[in-house]
C-alpha atoms as a printed R data frame, in Angstrom:
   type eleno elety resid chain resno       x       y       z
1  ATOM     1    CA   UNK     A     1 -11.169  32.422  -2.121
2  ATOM     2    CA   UNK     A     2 -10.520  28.693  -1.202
3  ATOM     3    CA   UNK     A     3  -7.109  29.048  -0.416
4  ATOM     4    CA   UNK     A     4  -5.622  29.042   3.370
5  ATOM     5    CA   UNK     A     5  -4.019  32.651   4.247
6  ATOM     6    CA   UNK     A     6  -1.253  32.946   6.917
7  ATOM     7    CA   UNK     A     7  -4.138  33.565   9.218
8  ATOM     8    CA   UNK     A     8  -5.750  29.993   8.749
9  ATOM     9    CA   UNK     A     9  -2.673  28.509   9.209
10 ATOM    10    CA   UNK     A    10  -1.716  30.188  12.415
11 ATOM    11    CA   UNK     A    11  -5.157  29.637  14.102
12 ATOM    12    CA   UNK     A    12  -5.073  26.361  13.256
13 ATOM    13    CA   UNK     A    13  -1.320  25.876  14.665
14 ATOM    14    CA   UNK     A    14  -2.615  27.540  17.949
15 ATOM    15    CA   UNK     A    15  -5.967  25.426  18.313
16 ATOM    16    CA   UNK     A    16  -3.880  22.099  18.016
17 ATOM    17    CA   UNK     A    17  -1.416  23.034  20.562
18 ATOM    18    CA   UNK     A    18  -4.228  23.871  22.950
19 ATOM    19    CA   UNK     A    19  -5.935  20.743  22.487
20 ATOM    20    CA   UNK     A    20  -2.986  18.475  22.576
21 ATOM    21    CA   UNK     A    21  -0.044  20.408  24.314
22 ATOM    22    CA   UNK     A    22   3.453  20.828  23.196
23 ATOM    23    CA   UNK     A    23   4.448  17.578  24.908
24 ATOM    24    CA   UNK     A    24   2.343  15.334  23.094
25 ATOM    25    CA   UNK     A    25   3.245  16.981  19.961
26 ATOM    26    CA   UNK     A    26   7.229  16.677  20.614
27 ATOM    27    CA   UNK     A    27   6.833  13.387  21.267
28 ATOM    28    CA   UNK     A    28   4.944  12.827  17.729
29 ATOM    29    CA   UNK     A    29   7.364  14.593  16.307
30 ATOM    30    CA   UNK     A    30  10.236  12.103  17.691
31 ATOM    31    CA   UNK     A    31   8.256   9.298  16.821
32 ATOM    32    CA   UNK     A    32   7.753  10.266  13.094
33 ATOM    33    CA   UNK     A    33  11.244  11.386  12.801
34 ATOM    34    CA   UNK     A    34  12.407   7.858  13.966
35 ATOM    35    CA   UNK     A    35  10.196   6.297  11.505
36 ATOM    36    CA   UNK     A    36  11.162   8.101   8.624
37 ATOM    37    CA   UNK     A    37  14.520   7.307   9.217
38 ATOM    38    CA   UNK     A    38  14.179   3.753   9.745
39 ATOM    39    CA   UNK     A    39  12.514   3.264   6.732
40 ATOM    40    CA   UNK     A    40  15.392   5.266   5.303
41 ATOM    41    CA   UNK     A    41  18.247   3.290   6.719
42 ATOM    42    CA   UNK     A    42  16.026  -0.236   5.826
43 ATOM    43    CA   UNK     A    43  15.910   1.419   1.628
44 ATOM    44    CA   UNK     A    44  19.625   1.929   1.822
45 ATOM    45    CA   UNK     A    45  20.232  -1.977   3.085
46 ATOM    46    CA   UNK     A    46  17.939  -3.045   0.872
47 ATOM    47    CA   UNK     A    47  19.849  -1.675  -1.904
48 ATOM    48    CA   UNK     A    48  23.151  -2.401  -0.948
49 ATOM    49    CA   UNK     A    49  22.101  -6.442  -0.488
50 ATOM    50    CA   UNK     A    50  20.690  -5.954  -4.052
51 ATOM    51    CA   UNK     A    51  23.754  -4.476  -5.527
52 ATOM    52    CA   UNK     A    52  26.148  -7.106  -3.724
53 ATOM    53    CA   UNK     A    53  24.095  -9.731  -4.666
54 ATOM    54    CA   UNK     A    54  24.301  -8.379  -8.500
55 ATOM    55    CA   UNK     A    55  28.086  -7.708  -8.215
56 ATOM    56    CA   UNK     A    56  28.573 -11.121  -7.287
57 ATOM    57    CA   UNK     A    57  26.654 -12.649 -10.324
58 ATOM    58    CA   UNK     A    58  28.976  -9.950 -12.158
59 ATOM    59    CA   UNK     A    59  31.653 -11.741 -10.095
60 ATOM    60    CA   UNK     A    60  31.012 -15.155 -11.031
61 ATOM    61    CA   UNK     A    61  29.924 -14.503 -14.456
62 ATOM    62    CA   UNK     A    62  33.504 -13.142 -15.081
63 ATOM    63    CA   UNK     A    63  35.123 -15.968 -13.874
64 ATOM    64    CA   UNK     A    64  33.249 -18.979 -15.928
65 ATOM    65    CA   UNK     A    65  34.146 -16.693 -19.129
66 ATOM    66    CA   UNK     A    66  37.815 -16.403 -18.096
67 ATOM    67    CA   UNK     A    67  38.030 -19.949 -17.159
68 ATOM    68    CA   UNK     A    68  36.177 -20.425 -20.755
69 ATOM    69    CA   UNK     A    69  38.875 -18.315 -22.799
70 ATOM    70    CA   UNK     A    70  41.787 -20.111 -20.484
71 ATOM    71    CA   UNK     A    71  40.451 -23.725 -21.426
72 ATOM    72    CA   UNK     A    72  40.241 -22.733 -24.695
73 ATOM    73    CA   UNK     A    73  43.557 -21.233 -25.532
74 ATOM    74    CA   UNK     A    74  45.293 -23.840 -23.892
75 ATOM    75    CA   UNK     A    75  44.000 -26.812 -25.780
């Protein structure tokens, strides 16, 4: 059978903590979790620089079609 068994798993989870300690592996830990969300927080302001960008075409699109009706009607 090719697959891993609980066993595997837990052998393999005890052999890394011997060779690099529970320290070293917090800190990795920390260090991944920061990264992930970074890159989370830099996706969300990403997106919310594209959307205000594209509300304020919306924005002045509006505008030169009411100032189109306005000139318009009042000729």
């Amino acid at each position: 059978m090719a697959g891993l068994s609980i066993w595997h798993v837990l052998i393999f989870a005890i052999v890394v903590i011997l060779l690099f300690g529970t320290s070293k592996l917090k800190n990795l830990g920390k260090d991944v979790g920061g990264a992930v969300k970074d890159f989370k927080k830099s996706i969300k302001d990403e997106e919310a620089a594209a959307a205000a960008s594209l509300g304020e075409a919306r924005t002045l699109e509006h505008q030169t079609t009411n100032t189109d009706v306005n000139s318009t009607v009042k000729h």
